[in-house]
Coordinates of C-alpha atoms and ligand atoms in Angstrom, one line a residue:
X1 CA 0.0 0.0 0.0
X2 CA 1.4 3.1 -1.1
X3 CA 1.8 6.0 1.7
X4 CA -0.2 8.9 2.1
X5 CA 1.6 12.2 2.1
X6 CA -0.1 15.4 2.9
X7 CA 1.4 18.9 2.0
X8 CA -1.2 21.6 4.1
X9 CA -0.2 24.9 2.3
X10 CA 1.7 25.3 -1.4
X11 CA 3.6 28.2 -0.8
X12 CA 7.0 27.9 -0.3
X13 CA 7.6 25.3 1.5
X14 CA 4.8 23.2 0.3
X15 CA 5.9 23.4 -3.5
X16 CA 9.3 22.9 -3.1
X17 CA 8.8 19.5 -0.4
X18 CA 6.3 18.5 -3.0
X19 CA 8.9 18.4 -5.5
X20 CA 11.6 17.1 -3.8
X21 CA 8.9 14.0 -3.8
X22 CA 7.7 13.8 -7.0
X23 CA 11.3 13.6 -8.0
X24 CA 12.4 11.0 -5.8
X25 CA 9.6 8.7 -4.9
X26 CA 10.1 5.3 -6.6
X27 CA 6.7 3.9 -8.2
X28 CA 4.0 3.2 -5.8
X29 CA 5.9 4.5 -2.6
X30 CA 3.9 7.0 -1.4
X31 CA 0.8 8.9 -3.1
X32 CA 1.2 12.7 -2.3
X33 CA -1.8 15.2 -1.8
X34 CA -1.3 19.0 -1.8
X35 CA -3.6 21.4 0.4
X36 CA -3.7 24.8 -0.6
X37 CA -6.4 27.9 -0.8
X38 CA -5.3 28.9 -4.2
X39 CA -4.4 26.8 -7.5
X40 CA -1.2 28.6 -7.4
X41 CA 2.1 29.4 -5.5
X42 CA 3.3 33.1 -4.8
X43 CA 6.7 33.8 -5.4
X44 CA 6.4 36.4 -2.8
X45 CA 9.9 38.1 -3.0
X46 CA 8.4 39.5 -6.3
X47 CA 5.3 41.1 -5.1
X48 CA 7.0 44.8 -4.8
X49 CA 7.6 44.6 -9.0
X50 CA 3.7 43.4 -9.3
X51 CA 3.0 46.6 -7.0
X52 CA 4.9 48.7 -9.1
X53 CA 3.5 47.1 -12.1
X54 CA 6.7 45.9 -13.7
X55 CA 5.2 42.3 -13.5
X56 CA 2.0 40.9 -14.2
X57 CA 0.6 39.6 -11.4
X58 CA 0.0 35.9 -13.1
X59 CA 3.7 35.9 -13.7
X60 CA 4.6 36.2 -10.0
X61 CA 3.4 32.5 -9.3
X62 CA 3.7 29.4 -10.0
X63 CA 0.4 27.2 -11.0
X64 CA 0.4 24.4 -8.6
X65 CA -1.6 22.2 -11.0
X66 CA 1.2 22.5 -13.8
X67 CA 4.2 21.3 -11.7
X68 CA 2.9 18.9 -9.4
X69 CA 1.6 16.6 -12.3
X70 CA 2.9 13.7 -10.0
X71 CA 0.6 14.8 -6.9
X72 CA -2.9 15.3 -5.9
X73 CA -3.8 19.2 -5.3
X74 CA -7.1 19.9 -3.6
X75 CA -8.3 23.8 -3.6
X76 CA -9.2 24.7 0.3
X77 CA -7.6 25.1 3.9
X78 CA -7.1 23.4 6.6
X79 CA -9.5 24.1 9.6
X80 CA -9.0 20.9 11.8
X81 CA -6.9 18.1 13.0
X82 CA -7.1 15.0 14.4
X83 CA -3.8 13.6 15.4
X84 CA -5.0 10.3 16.9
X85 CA -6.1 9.1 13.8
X86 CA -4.1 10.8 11.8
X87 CA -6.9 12.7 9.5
X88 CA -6.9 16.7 8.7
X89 CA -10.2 18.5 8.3
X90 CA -10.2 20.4 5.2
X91 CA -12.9 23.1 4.3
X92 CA -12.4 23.1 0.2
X93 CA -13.9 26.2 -1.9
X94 CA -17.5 24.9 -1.5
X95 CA -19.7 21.8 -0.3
X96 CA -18.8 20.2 2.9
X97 CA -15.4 20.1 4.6
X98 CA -13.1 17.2 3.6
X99 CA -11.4 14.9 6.1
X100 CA -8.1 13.6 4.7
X101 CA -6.2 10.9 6.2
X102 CA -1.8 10.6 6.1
X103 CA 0.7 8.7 7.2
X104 CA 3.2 11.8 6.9
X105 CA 1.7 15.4 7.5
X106 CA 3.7 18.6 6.5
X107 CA 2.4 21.8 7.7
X108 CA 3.4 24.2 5.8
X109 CA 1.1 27.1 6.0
X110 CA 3.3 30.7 6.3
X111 CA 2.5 33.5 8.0
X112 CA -0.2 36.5 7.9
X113 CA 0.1 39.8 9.2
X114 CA 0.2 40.8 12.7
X115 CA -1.9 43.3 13.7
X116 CA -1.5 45.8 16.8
X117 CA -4.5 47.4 18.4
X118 CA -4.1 51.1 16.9
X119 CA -7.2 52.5 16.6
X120 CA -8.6 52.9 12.5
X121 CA -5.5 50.8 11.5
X122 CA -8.0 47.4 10.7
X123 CA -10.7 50.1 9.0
X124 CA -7.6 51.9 6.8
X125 CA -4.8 49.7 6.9
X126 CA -4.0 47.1 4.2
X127 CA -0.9 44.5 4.2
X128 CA 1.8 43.3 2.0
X129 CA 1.6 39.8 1.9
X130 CA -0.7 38.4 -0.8
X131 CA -0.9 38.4 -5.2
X132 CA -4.0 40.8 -4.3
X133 CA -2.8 43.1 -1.7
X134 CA 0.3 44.0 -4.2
X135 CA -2.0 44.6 -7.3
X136 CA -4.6 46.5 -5.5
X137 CA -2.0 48.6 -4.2
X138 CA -0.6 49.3 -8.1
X139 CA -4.4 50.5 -9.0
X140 CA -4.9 52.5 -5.5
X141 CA -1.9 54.8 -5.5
X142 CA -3.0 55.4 -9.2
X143 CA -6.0 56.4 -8.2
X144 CA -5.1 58.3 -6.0
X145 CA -2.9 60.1 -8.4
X146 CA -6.2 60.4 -10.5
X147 CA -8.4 62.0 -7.6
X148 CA -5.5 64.5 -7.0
X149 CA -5.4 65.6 -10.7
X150 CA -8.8 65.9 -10.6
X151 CA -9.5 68.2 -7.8
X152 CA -8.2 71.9 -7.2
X153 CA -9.8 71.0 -3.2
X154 CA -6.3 71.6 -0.9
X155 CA -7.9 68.8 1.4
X156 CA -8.6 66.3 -1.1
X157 CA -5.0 66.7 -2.6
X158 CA -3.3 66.4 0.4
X159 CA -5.0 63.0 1.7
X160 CA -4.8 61.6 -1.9
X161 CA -1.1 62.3 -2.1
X162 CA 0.2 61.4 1.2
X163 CA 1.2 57.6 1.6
X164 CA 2.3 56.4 4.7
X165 CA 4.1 52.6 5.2
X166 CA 4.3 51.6 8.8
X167 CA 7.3 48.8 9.5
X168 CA 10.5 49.5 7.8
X169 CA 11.6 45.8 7.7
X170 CA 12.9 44.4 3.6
X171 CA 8.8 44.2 2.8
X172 CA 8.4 47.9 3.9
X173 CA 11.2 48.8 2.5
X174 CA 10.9 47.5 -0.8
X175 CA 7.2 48.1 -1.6
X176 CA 7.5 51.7 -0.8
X177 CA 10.6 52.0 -2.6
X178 CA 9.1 50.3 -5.5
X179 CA 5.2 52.3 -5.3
X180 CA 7.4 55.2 -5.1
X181 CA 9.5 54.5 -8.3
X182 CA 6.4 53.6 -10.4
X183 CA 4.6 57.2 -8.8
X184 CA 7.5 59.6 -10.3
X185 CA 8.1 57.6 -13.1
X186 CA 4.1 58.0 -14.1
X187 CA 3.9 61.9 -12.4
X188 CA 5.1 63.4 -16.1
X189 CA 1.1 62.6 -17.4
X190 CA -0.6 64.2 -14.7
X191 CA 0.7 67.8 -15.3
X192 CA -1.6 68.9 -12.1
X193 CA 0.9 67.5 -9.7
X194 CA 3.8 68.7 -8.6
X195 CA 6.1 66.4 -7.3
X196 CA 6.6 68.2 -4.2
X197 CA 2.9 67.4 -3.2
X198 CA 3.4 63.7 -2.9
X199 CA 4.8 62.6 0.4
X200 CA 5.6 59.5 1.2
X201 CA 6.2 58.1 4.5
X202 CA 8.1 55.2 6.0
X203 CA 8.0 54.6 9.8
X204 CA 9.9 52.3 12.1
X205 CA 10.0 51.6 15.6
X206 CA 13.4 50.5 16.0
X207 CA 16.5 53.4 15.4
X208 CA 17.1 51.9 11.9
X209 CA 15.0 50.4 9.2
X210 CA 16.2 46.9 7.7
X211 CA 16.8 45.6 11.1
X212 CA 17.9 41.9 9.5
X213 CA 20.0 42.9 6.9
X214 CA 23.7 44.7 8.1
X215 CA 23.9 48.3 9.2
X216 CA 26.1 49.7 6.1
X217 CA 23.1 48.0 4.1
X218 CA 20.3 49.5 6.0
X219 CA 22.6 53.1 5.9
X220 CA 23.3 52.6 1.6
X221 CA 18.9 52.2 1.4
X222 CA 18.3 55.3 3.8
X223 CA 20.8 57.6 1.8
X224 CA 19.5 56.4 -1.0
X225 CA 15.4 56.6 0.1
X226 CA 15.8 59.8 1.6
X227 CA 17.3 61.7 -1.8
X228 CA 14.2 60.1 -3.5
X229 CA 12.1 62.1 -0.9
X230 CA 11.0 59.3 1.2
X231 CA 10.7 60.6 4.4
X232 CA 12.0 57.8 6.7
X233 CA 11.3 58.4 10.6
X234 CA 13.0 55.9 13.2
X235 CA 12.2 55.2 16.2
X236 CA 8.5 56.5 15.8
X237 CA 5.1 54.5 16.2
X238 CA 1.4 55.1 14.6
X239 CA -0.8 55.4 17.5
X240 CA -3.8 56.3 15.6
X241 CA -5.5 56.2 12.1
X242 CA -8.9 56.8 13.0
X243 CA -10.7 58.7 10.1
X244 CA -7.5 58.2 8.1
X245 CA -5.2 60.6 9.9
X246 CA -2.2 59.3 10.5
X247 CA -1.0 60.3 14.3
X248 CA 2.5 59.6 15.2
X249 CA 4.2 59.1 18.4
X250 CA 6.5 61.9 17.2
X251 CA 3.6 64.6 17.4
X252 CA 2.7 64.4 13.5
X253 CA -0.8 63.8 12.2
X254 CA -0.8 63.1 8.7
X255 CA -4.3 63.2 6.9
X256 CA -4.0 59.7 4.3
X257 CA -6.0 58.0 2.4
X258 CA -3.3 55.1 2.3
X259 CA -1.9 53.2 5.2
X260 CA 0.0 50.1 4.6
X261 CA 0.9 48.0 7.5
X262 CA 4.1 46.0 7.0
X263 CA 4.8 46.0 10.5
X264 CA 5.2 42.7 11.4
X265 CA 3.9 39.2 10.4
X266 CA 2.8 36.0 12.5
X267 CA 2.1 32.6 11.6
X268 CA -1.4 31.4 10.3
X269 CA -3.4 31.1 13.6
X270 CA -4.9 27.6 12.8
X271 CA -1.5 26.5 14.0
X272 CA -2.8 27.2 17.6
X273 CA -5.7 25.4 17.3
X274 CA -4.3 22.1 15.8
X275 CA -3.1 20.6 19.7
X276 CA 0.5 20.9 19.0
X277 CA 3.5 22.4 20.3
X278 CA 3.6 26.2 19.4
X279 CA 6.0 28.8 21.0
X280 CA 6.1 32.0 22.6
X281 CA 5.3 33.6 18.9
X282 CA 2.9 30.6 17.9
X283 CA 5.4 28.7 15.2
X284 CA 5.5 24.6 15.6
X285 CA 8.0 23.7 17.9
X286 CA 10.3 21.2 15.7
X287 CA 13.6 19.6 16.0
X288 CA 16.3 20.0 13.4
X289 CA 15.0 17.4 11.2
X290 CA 12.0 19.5 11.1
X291 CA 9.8 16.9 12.9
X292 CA 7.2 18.8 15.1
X293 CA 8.2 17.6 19.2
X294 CA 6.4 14.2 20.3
X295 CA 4.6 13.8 16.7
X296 CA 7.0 11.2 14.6
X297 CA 4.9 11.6 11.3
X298 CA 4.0 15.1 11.1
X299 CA 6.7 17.9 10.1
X300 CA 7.0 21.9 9.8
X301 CA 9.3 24.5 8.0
X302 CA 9.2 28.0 6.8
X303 CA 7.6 30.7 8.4
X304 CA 5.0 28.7 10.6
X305 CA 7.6 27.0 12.3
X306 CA 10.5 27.5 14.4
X307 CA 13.4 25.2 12.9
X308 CA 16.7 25.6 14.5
X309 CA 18.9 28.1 12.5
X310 CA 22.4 25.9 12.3
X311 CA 24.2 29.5 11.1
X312 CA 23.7 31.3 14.0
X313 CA 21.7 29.7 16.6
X314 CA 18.7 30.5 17.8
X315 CA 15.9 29.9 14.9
X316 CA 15.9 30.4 11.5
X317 CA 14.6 34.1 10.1
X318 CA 11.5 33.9 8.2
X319 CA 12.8 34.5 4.4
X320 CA 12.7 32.7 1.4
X321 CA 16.1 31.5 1.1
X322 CA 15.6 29.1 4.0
X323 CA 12.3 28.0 3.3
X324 CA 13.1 26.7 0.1
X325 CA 16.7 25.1 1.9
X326 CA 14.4 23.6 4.4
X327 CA 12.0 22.2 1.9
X328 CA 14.7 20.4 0.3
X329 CA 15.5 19.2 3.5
X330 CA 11.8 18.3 4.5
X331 CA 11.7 16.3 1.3
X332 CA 14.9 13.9 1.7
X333 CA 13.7 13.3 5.4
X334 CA 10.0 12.4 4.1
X335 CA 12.2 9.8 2.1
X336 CA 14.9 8.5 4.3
X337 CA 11.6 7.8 6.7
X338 CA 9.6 6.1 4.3
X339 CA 12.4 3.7 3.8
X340 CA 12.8 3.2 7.5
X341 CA 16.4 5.7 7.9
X342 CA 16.6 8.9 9.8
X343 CA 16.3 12.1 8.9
X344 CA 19.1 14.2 8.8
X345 CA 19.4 17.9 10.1
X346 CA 18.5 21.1 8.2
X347 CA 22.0 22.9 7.2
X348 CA 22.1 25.9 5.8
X349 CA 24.8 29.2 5.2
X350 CA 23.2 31.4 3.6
X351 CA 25.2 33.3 0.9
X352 CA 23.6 36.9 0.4
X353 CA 20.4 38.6 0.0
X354 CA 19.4 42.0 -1.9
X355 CA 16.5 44.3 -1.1
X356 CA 15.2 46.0 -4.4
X357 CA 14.4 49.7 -4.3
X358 CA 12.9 50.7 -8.2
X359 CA 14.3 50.1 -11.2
X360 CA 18.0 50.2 -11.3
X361 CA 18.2 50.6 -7.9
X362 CA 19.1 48.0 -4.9
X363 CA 21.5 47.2 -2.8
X364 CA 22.5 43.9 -1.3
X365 CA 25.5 41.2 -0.1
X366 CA 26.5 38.4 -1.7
X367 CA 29.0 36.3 -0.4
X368 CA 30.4 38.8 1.9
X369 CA 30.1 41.6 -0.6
X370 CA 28.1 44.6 -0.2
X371 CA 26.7 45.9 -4.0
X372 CA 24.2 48.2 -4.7
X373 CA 22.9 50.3 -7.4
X374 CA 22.5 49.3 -11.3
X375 CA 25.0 46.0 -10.1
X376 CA 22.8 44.7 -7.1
X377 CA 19.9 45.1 -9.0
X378 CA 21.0 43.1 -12.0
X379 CA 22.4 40.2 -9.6
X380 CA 18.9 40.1 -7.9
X381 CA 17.0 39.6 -10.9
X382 CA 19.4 37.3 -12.5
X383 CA 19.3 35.3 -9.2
X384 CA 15.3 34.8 -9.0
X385 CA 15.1 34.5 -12.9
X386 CA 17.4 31.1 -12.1
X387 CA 15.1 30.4 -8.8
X388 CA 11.7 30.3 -10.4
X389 CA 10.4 26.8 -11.3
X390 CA 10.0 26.2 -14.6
X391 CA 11.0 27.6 -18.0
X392 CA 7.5 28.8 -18.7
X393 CA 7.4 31.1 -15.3
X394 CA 11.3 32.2 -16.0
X395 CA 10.5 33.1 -19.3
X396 CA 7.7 35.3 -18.4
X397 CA 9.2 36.9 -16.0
X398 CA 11.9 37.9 -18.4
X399 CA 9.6 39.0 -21.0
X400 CA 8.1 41.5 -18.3
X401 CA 11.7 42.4 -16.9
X402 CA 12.6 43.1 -20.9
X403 CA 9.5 45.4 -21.8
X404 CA 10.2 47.4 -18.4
X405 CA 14.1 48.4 -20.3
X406 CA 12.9 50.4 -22.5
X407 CA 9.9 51.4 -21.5
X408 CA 8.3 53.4 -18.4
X409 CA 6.1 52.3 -16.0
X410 CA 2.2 51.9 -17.2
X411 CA -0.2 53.8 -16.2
X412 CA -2.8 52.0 -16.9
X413 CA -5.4 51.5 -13.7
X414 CA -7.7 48.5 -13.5
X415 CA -9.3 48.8 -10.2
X416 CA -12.3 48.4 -11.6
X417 CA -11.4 45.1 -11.7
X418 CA -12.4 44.6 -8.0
X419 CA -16.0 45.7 -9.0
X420 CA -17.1 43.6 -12.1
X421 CA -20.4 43.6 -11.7
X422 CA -20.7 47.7 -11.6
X423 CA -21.9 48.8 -14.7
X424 CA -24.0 45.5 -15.3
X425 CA -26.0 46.4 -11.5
X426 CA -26.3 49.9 -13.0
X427 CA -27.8 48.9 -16.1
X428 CA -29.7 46.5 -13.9
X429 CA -30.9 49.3 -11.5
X430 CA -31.3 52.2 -14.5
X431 CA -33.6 50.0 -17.1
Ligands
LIG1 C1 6.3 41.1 0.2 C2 7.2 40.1 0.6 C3 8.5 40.1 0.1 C4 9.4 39.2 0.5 N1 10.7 39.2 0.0 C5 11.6 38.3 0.3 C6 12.9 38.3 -0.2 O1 13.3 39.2 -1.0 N2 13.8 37.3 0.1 C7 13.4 36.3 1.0 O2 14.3 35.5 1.2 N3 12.2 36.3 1.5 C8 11.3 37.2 1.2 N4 10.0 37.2 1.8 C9 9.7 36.1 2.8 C10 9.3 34.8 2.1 O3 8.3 35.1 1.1 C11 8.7 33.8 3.1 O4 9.7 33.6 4.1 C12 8.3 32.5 2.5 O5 7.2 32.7 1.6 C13 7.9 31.5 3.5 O6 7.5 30.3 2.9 P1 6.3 29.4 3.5 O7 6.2 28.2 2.7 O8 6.6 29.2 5.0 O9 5.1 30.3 3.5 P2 4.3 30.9 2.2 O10 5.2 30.9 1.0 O11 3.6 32.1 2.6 O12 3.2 29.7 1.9 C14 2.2 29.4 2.8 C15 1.0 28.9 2.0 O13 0.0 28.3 2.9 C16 -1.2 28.7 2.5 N5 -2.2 28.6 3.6 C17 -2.4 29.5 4.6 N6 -3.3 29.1 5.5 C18 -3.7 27.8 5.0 C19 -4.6 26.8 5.5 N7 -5.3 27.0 6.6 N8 -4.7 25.7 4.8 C20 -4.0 25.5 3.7 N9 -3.1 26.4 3.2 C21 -3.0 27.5 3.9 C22 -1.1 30.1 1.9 O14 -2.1 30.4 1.1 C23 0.3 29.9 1.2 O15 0.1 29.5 -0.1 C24 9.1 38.1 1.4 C25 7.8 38.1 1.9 C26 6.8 39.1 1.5 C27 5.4 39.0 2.1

C-alpha cells in the first residue's frame, strides 16, 4: 500500500517539499496530496515589481496544478486536525469540509500579518503579503494620483497624495521603494501634480530600518530613500489612524488616504488550534529534522515553524532563502523515513540577500560583498530568474523584466477590476 503524504499549504515550503517528492519517490511508494487555498504558489519576493507594475501579477506565481503533475492538489484550507487518527479537516472552496487521512503530514502554512490594536489601522490599513494586496496597491496609488489631478480641493489633494508605510523591515522597505518608483516615473502625465505634493512616509520603531540585513546595508537604502524624498522616521510608532489621519508618536498627524501596514507578520493562527507544540510567537515547535516535538509523522518549516537556525543559533529568520533550503531538507527526510532511515538535520549558510528599491536601484551582499545600485539590481534579478520553477514562469518573468528596459512604468489603472459587476447592477438598476 502506497503511503499517504499530505502537503497543508503550497507556498514555499509546500511546492518545493512537493517536488523534492515527486522527483524522488520510486513507483508506488507513497501517493502525495497537496492542500492549498489557491491553485497557485506566490513567489512572494516579487510582489514589490507586481505593486509597481513591472510584472503581471499571473507571472509572480507558480500554478500548482502545472508542476505537481505527480501529486494530488485539492483547492481549500485546513481548519481541523485529528492527530490520533491521523486525519486533517479540510474546508475546500464549496460543499462540505473534507477529512483527509496521512501517514506523513507537512504543515506548511506561512505567516499573515500581525496586527496591533491602533485605533482605524483594521478600518484603513491594508498589508503586504498576498498576489492581491500588491495589485490593488498598483491600481490604488493610481488612483489616487487620479483624484489629485482631478481636484483643485487643498484637502482632497493632500489625503490623496500622502502615503504612509508603517514597519520599515525588507517588505516595507521594498514596496514603498518600489510604489514610489512607479509614482514619479508615471507623475510626467498628470501635469496637475507637482512632485513636491506627494509625500511619502516610511516609519519604524526600531532606530534603523532593515533591522535583519547589516547596518552599512540599511545606511546605503536610507541615503538612497531619503534623496528620492521618502521621508524615513525611526524610532517612531502610529498610535492612531482613525478617520485616516495618520497620528505619530513623534507629534505628527498626517491626513491619508493610504496606510500600509508591514509592520510585522505571525504565523497562520490555525496552527494554535491544531493541539501541538507552538511557542512563545505561535510557530510549531520542531527539532532540526523539522519533525514537530512528540509527533513522529508530522513535520514543519518556513515561516509557521521555528526550525533551528544551524548558522547562528537561535531559529531560523522567516525568508525565502531558507524556506526553500528547508524544503529540500523536509523532502529527503520524508524519504529516508519512508524507507525506514533517519532524517538528517536542516543545514544551511546562507550566501547573500538583496532588497530591491525601483528600477535600477538596490542594494545587497553576496558572499560577503556589499553591492548596490545598477549591479545589485541586476544580480537580484538574475538570481530569481534562475530560482523560479520552470522555464515557462522564468520566461515570463523575463519577458516583463525586458519590456520594463525600454519602457516606463504603465499607467494603466484596473481597479475596476475589484467591482465587475458595476456597470451590469447599473444597467440593472437604471432599465
Ligand atoms: C512582500 C514580501 C517580500 C518578500 N521578499 C523576500 C525576499 O526578497 N527574500 C526572501 O528570502 N524572503 C522574502 N520574503 C519572505 C518569504 O516570502 C517567506 O519567508 C516565504 O514565503 C515562507 O515560505 P512558507 O512556505 O513558509 O510560506 P508561504 O510561502 O507564505 O506559503 C504558505 C502557504 O500556505 C497557504 N495557507 C495558509 N493558510 C492555510 C490553510 N489554513 N490551509 C492550507 N493552506 C494555507 C497560503 O495560502 C500559502 O500558499 C518576502 C515576503 C513578503 C510578504
Amino acid at each position: 500500500m502506497p503511503k499517504r503524504i499530505l502537503i497543508v499549504g503550497g507556498g514555499y515550503v509546500g511546492l518545493y517539499t512537493a517536488l523534492r517528492l515527486q522527483r524522488g519517490l520510486r513507483p508506488g511508494e507513497a501517493e502525495v496530496t497537496v492542500v492549498n487555498p489557491e491553485n497557485y504558489m506566490v513567489y512572494r519576493p516579487l510582489l514589490p515589481e507586481v505593486a509597481s507594475g513591472t510584472l503581471e501579477p499571473r507571472h509572480a506565481v507558480v500554478p500548482l496544478r502545472a508542476v505537481l503533475r505527480k501529486a494530488r492538489f485539492v483547492s481549500g484550507a485546513l481548519t481541523g486536525l485529528d492527530t490520533v487518527r491521523a486525519t486533517a479537516t479540510v474546508r475546500p472552496m464549496a460543499g462540505p469540509e473534507l477529512e483527509l487521512d496521512y501517514d506523513e503530514l507537512v504543515l506548511a502554512v506561512g505567516a499573515t500579518s500581525k496586527l496591533l490594536p491602533v485605533p482605524g489601522l483594521a478600518e484603513h490599513g491594508i498589508g503586504f503579503n498576498s498576489l492581491a494586496e500588491a495589485a490593488h496597491l498598483r491600481d490604488h496609488v493610481l488612483r489616487q494620483l487620479e483624484i489629485a489631478s482631478a481636484t483643485p480641493d487643498p484637502k482632497l489633494r493632500r489625503s490623496a497624495l500622502t502615503f504612509v508605510f508603517v514597519g520599515g523591515g525588507y517588505t516595507g522597505v521594498e514596496a514603498i521603494a518600489e510604489l514610489q518608483d512607479m509614482a514619479v516615473d508615471v507623475l510626467e502625465g498628470y501635469p496637475e501634480i507637482d512632485r513636491s505634493e506627494m509625500r511619502w512616509v516610511l516609519v519604524e520603531a526600531m532606530d534603523r530600518i532593515l533591522g535583519t540585513v547589516s547596518a552599512d546595508l540599511a545606511e546605503l537604502a536610507t541615503t538612497e530613500l531619503t534623496a528620492r524624498g521618502i521621508d524615513i522616521r525611526t524610532g517612531t510608532l502610529l498610535e492612531s489612524a482613525e478617520n485616516r489621519v495618520m497620528q505619530l508618536s513623534d507629534g505628527t498627524k498626517l491626513p491619508a488616504d493610504t496606510l500600509v501596514w508591514v509592520a510585522g507578520t505571525r504565523p497562520q493562527p490555525i496552527l494554535g488550534e491544531l493541539g501541538l507544540p507552538v511557542d512563545e510567537r505561535g510557530r510549531l515547535v520542531v527539532d532540526d529534522t523539522m519533525r514537530v516535538d512528540g509527533h513522529a509523522n508530522i513535520w514543519s518549516a518556513g515561516d509557521c515553524a521555528a526550525v533551528p537556525d544551524p548558522e547562528k543559533g537561535g531559529t531560523c529568520p522567516p525568508t525565502a532563502q531558507h524556506a526553500v533550503r528547508q524544503a529540500q531538507q523536509l523532502g529527503e527526510n520524508l524519504l529516508l523515513t519512508l524507507r525506514g532511515r533517519a532524517g538528517k538535520p536542516f543545514r544551511y549558510n546562507s550566501r547573500g540577500e538583496f532588497v530591491t528599491l525601483g528600477k535600477n536601484k538596490a542594494v545587497g551582499e553576496v558572499l560577503g560583498h556589499k553591492v548596490d545600485g545598477v549591479l545589485a539590481w541586476t544580480l537580484r534579478r538574475a538570481y530569481y530568474a534562475t530560482q523560479i520553477p520552470t522555464w515557462n514562469r522564468t520566461v515570463r518573468v523575463l519577458g516583463d523584466w525586458a519590456v520594463g528596459m525600454p519602457f516606463g512604468h504603465d499607467v494603466v489603472n484596473f481597479g475596476s477590476r475589484e467591482e465587475p459587476r458595476g456597470a451590469f447592477r447599473q444597467a440593472a438598476e437604471t432599465k
